[in-house]
mmCIF file of C-alpha atoms and ligand atoms in Angstrom:
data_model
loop_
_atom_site.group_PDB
_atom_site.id
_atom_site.type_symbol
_atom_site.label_atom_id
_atom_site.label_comp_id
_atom_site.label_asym_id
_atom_site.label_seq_id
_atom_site.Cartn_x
_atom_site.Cartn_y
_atom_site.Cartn_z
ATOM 1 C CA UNK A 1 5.142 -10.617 42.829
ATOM 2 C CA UNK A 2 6.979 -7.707 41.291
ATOM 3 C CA UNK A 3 6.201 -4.585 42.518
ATOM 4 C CA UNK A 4 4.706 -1.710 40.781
ATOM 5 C CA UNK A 5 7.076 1.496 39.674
ATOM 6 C CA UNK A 6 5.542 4.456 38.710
ATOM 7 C CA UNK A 7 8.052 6.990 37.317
ATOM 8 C CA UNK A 8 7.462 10.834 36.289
ATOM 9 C CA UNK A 9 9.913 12.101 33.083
ATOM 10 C CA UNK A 10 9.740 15.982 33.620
ATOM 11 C CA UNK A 11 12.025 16.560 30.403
ATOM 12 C CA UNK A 12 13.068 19.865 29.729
ATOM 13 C CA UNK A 13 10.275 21.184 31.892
ATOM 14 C CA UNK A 14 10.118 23.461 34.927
ATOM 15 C CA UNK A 15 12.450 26.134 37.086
ATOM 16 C CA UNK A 16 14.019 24.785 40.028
ATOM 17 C CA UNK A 17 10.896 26.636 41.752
ATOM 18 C CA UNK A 18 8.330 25.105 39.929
ATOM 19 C CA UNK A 19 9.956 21.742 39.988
ATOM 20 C CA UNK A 20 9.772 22.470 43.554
ATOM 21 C CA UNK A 21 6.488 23.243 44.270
ATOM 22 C CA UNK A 22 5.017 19.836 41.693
ATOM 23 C CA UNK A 23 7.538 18.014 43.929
ATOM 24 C CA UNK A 24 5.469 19.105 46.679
ATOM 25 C CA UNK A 25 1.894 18.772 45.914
ATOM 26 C CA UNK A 26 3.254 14.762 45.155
ATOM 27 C CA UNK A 27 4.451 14.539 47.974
ATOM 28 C CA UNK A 28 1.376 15.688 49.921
ATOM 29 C CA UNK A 29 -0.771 13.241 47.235
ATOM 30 C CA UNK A 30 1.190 9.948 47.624
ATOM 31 C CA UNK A 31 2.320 9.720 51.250
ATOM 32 C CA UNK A 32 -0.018 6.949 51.246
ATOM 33 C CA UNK A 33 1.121 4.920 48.315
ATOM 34 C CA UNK A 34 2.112 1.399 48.156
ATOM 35 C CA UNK A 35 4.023 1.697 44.818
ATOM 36 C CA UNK A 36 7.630 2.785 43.945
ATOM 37 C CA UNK A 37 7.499 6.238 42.842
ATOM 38 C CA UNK A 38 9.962 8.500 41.328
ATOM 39 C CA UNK A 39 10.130 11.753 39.690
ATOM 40 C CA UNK A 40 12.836 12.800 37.496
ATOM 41 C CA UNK A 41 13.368 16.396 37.370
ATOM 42 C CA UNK A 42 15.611 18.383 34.939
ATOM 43 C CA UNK A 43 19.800 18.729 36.159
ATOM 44 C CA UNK A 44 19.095 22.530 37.218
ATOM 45 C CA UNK A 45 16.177 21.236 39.485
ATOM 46 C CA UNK A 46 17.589 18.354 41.219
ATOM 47 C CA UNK A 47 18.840 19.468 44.033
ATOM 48 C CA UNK A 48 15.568 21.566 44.772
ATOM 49 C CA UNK A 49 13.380 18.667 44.725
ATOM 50 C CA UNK A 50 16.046 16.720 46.287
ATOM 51 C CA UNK A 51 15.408 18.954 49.331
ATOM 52 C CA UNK A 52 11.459 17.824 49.221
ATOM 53 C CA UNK A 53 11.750 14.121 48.267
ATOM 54 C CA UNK A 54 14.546 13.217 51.010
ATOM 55 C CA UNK A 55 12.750 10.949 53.432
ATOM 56 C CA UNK A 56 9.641 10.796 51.693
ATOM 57 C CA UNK A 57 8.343 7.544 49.232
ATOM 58 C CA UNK A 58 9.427 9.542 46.487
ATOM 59 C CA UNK A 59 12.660 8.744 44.457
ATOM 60 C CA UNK A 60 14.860 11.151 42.849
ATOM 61 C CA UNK A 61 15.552 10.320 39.216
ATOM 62 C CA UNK A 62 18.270 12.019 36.829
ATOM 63 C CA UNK A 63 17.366 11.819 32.764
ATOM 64 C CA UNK A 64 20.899 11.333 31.819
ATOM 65 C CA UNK A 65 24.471 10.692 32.984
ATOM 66 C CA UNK A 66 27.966 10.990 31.200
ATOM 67 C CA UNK A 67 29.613 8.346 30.265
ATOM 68 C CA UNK A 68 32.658 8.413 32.758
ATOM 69 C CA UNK A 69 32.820 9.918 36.088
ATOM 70 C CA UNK A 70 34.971 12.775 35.194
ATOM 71 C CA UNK A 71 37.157 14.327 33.380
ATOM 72 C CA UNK A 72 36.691 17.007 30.253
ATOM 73 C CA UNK A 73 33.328 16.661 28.550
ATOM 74 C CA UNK A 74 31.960 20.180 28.175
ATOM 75 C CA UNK A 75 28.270 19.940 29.390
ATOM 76 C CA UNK A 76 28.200 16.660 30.557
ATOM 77 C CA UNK A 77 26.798 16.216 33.947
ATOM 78 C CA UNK A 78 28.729 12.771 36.052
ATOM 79 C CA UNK A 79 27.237 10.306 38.134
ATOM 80 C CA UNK A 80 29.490 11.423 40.908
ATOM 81 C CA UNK A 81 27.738 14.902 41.194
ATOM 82 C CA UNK A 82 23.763 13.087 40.261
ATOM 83 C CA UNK A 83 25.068 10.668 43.790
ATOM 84 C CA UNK A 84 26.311 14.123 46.043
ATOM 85 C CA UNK A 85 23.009 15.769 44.980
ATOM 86 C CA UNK A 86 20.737 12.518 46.559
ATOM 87 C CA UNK A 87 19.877 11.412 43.160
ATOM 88 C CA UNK A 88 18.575 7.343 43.475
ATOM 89 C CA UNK A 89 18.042 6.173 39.953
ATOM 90 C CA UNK A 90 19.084 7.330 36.697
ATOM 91 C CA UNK A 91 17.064 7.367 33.307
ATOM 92 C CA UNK A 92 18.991 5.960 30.292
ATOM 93 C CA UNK A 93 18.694 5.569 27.218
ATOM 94 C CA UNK A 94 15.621 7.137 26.625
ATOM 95 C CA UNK A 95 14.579 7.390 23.041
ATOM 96 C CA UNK A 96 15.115 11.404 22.277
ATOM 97 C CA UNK A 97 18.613 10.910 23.552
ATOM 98 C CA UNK A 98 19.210 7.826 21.156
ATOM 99 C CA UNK A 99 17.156 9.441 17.789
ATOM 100 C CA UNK A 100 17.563 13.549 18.807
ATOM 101 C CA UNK A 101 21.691 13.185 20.238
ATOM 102 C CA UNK A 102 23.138 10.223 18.671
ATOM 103 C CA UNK A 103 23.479 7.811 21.915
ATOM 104 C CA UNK A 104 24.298 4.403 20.939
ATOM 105 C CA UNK A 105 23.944 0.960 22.598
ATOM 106 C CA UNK A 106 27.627 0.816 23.829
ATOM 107 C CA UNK A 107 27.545 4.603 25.069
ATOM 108 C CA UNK A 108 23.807 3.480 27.384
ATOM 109 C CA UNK A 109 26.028 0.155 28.263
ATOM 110 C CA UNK A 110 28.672 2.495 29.300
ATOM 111 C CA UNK A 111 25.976 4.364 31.369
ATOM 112 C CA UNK A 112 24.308 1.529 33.129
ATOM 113 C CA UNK A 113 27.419 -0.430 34.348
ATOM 114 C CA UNK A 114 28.442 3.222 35.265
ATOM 115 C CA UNK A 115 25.201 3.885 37.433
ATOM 116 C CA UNK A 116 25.565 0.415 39.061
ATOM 117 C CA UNK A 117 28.974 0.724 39.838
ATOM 118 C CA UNK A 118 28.080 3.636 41.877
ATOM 119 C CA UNK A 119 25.283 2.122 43.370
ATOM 120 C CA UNK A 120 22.366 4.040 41.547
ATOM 121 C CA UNK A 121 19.547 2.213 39.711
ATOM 122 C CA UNK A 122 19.382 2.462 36.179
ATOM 123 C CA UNK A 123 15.916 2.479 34.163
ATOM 124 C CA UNK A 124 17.305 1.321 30.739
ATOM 125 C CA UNK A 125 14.898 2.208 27.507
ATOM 126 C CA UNK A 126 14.435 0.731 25.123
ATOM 127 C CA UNK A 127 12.003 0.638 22.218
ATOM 128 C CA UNK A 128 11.266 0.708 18.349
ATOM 129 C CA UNK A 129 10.913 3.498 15.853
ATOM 130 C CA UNK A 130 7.587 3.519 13.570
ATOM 131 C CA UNK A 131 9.189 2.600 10.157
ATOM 132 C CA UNK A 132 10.793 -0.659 12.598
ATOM 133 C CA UNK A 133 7.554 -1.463 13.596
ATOM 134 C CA UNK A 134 5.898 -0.921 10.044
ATOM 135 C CA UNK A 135 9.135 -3.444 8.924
ATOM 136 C CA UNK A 136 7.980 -5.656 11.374
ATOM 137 C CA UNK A 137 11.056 -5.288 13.565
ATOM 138 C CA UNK A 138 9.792 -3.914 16.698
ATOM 139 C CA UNK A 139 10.831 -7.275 18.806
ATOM 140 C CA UNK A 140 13.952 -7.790 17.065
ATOM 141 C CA UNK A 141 15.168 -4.078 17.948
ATOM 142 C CA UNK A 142 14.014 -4.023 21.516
ATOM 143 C CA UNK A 143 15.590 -7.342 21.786
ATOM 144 C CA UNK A 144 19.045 -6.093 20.512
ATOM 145 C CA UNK A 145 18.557 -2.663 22.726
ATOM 146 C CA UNK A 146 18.155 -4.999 25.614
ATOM 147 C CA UNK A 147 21.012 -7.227 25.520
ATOM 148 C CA UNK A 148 23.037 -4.673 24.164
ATOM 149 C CA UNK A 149 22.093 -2.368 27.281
ATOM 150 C CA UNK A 150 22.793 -5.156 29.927
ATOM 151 C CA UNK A 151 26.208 -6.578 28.461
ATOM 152 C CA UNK A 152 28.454 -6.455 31.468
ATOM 153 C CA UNK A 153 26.080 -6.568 33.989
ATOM 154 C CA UNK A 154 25.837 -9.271 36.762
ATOM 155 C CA UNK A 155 22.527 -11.234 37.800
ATOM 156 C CA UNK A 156 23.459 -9.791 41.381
ATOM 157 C CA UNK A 157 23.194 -6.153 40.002
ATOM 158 C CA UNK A 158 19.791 -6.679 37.988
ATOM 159 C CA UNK A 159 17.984 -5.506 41.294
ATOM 160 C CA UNK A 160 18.940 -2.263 40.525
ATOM 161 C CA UNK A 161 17.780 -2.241 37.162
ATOM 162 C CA UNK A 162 14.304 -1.409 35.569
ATOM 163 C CA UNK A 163 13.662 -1.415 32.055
ATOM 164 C CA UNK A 164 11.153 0.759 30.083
ATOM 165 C CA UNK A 165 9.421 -0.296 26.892
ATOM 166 C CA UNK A 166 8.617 2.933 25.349
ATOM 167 C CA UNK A 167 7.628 2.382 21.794
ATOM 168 C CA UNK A 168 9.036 5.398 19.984
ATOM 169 C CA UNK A 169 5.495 5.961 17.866
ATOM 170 C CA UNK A 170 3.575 6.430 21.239
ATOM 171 C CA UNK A 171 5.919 9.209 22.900
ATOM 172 C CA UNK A 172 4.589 12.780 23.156
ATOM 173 C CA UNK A 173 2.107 11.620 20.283
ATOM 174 C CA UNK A 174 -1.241 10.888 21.669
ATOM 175 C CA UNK A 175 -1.107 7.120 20.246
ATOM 176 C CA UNK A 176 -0.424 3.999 22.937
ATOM 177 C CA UNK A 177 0.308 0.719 22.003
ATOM 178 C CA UNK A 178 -2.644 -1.555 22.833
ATOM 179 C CA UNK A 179 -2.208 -3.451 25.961
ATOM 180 C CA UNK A 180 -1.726 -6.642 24.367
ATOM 181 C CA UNK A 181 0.471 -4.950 21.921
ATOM 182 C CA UNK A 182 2.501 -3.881 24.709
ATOM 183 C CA UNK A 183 2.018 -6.558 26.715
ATOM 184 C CA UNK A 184 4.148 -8.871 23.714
ATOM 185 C CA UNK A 185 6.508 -6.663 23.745
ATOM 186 C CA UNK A 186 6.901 -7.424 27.680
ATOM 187 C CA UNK A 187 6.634 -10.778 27.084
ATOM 188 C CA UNK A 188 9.470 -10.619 24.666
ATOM 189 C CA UNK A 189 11.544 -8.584 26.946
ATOM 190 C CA UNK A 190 11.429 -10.575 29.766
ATOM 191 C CA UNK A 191 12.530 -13.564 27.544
ATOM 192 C CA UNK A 192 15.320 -11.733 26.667
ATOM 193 C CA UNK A 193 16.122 -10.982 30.124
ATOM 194 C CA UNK A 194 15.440 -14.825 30.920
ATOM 195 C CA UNK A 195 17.954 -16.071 28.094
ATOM 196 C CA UNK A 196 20.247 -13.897 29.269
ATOM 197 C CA UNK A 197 20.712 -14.271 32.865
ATOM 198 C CA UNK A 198 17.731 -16.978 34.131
ATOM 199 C CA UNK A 199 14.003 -17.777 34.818
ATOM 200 C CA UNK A 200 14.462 -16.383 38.192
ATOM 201 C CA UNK A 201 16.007 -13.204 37.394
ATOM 202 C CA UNK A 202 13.130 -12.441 33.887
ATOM 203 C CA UNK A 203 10.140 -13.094 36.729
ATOM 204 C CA UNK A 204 12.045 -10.504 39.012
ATOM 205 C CA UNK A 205 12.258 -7.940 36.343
ATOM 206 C CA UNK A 206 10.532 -5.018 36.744
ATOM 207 C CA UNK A 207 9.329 -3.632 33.075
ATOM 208 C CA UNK A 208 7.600 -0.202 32.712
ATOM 209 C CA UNK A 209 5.482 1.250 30.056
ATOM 210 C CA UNK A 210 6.051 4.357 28.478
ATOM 211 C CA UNK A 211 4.573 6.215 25.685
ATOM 212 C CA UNK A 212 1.242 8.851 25.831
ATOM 213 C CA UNK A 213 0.117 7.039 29.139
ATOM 214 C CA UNK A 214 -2.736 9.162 31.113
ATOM 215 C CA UNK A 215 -5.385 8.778 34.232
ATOM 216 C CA UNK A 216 -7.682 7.123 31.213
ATOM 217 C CA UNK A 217 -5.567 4.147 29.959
ATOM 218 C CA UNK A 218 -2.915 3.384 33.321
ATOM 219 C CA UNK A 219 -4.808 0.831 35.108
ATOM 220 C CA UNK A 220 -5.616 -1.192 32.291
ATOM 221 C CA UNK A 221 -2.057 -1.043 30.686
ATOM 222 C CA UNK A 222 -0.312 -1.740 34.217
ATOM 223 C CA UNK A 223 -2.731 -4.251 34.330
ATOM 224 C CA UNK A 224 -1.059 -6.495 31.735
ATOM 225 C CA UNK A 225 0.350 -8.892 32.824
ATOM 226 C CA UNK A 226 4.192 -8.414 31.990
ATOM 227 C CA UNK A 227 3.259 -4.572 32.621
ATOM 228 C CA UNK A 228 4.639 -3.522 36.285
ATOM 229 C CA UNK A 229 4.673 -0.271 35.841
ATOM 230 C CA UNK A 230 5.072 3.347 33.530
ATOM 231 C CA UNK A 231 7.504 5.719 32.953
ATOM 232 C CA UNK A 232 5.216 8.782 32.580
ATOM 233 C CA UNK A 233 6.220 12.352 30.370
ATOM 234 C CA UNK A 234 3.141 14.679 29.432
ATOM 235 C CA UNK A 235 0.880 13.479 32.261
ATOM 236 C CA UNK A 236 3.414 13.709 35.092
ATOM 237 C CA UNK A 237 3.763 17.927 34.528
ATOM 238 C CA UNK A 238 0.780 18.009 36.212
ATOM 239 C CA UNK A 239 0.025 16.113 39.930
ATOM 240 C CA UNK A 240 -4.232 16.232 38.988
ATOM 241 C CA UNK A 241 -2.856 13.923 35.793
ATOM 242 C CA UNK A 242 0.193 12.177 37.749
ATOM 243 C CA UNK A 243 -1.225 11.604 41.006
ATOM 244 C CA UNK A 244 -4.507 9.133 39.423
ATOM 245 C CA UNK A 245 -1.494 7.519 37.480
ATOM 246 C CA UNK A 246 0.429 6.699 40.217
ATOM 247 C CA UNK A 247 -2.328 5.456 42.617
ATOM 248 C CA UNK A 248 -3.599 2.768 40.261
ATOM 249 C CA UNK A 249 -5.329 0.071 41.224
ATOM 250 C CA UNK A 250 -3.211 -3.165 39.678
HETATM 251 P P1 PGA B 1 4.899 10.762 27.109
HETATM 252 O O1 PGA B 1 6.473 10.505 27.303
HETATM 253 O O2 PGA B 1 4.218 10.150 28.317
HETATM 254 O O3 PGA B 1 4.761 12.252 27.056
HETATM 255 O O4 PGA B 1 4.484 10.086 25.861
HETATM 256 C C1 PGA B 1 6.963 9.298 27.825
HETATM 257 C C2 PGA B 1 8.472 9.337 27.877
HETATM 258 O O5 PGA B 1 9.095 9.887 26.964
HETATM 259 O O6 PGA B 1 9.086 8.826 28.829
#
């Protein structure tokens, strides 16, 4: 039974203050919850909600990572400095830093074996654009993004590794896949993951949802069943829309 994880994108959203204070009214809201939670503030808030989150249920989630661990790359922020700060998990390759900054599959592959080598989980995303859906491609791509994102890494490390479907079309945009649209694209997914490494390590996989999810359509997406969980933008600004997203009943 995989568990449920429940992740909150923040973006480019919120002073270290007000990253602070969401931090903790979420806190407060889901001392009591069963799933995995994290919230991913932006770089200049971390360590501010890193201050709230340490010892709670809540994970502390990064949105990006450099490449290598050091060295000089003007602006880049190194998975050394997300680890000092108490950061758990690491967001990568999400779909505005592949289509808005250029990131390719080999620079996210650098990422994750990067993250895993320094023992932080990576949420890998992947997901098609609307003209590769229109072309009838979405499966193909998010098949490719998905071995392309786990070349490298060992069956022992996939435990540290989540992967979010987020359908390009449905970020930011009001639209959602279906649930058996996205559901497919689970299923398709976790074969990948099964062909890859093995039976055991696709029904261990832990695959979120992303894309215009809210307190309306959660339950009954996470309800799918190759659905285990969302990674959340819009609604998770705001703990009356993140907090009914994150307590789902499965
Ligand atoms: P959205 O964003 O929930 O605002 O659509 C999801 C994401 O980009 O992770």
């Amino acid at each position: 039974m995989r568990r449920s994880f429940i992740a909150g994108n923040w973006k480019m959203h919120k002073t270290p203050a007000e990253a602070k204070a969401l931090a903790e009214e979420l806190k407060a809201g889901l001392a009591g919850c069963g799933h995995k939670i994290l919230i991913a503030p932006s770089f200049t808030a971390l360590e501010s909600v890193a201050s709230v989150v340490k010892g709670s249920n809540i994970l502390l989630g990064a949105q990006n990572m450099a490449t290598v661990e050091q060295g000089a790359h003007t602006g880049e922020t190194s998975v050394l400095m997300l680890k000092a700060i108490g950061v758990d998990a690491v967001i990568l390759g999400h779909s505005e830093r592949r289509h808005v900054y250029g990131e390719t599959d080999e620079m996210i592959n650098e990422k994750v074996k990067l993250a895993l080598a320094n023992g932080l989980e990576a949420i890998l995303c992947v997901g098609e654009t609307l003209d590769e859906r229109e072309s009838g491609k979405a499966e193909s791509v998010v098949k490719t993004q998905t071995e392309a994102g786990l070349k490298g890494v060992s069956e022992a490390e996939l435990d540290k590794v989540t992967i979010a479907y987020e359908p390009v079309w449905a970020i930011g945009t009001g639209k959602t896949a279906t649930p058996d649209d996205a559901d497919q694209i689970h299923k398709v997914t976790r074969d990948t993951v099964k062909s890859l490494y093995s039976e055991d390590a696709a029904e261990k996989m832990v695959i979120q949802y992303g894309g215009s999810v809210k307190p309306e359509n959660a339950a009954q997406l996470m309800g799918m069943e190759n659905i285990d969980g969302a990674l959340v933008g819009g609604a998770s600004l705001k703990a009356d829309l993140f907090l009914p997203i994150a307590e789902y009943d499965k």
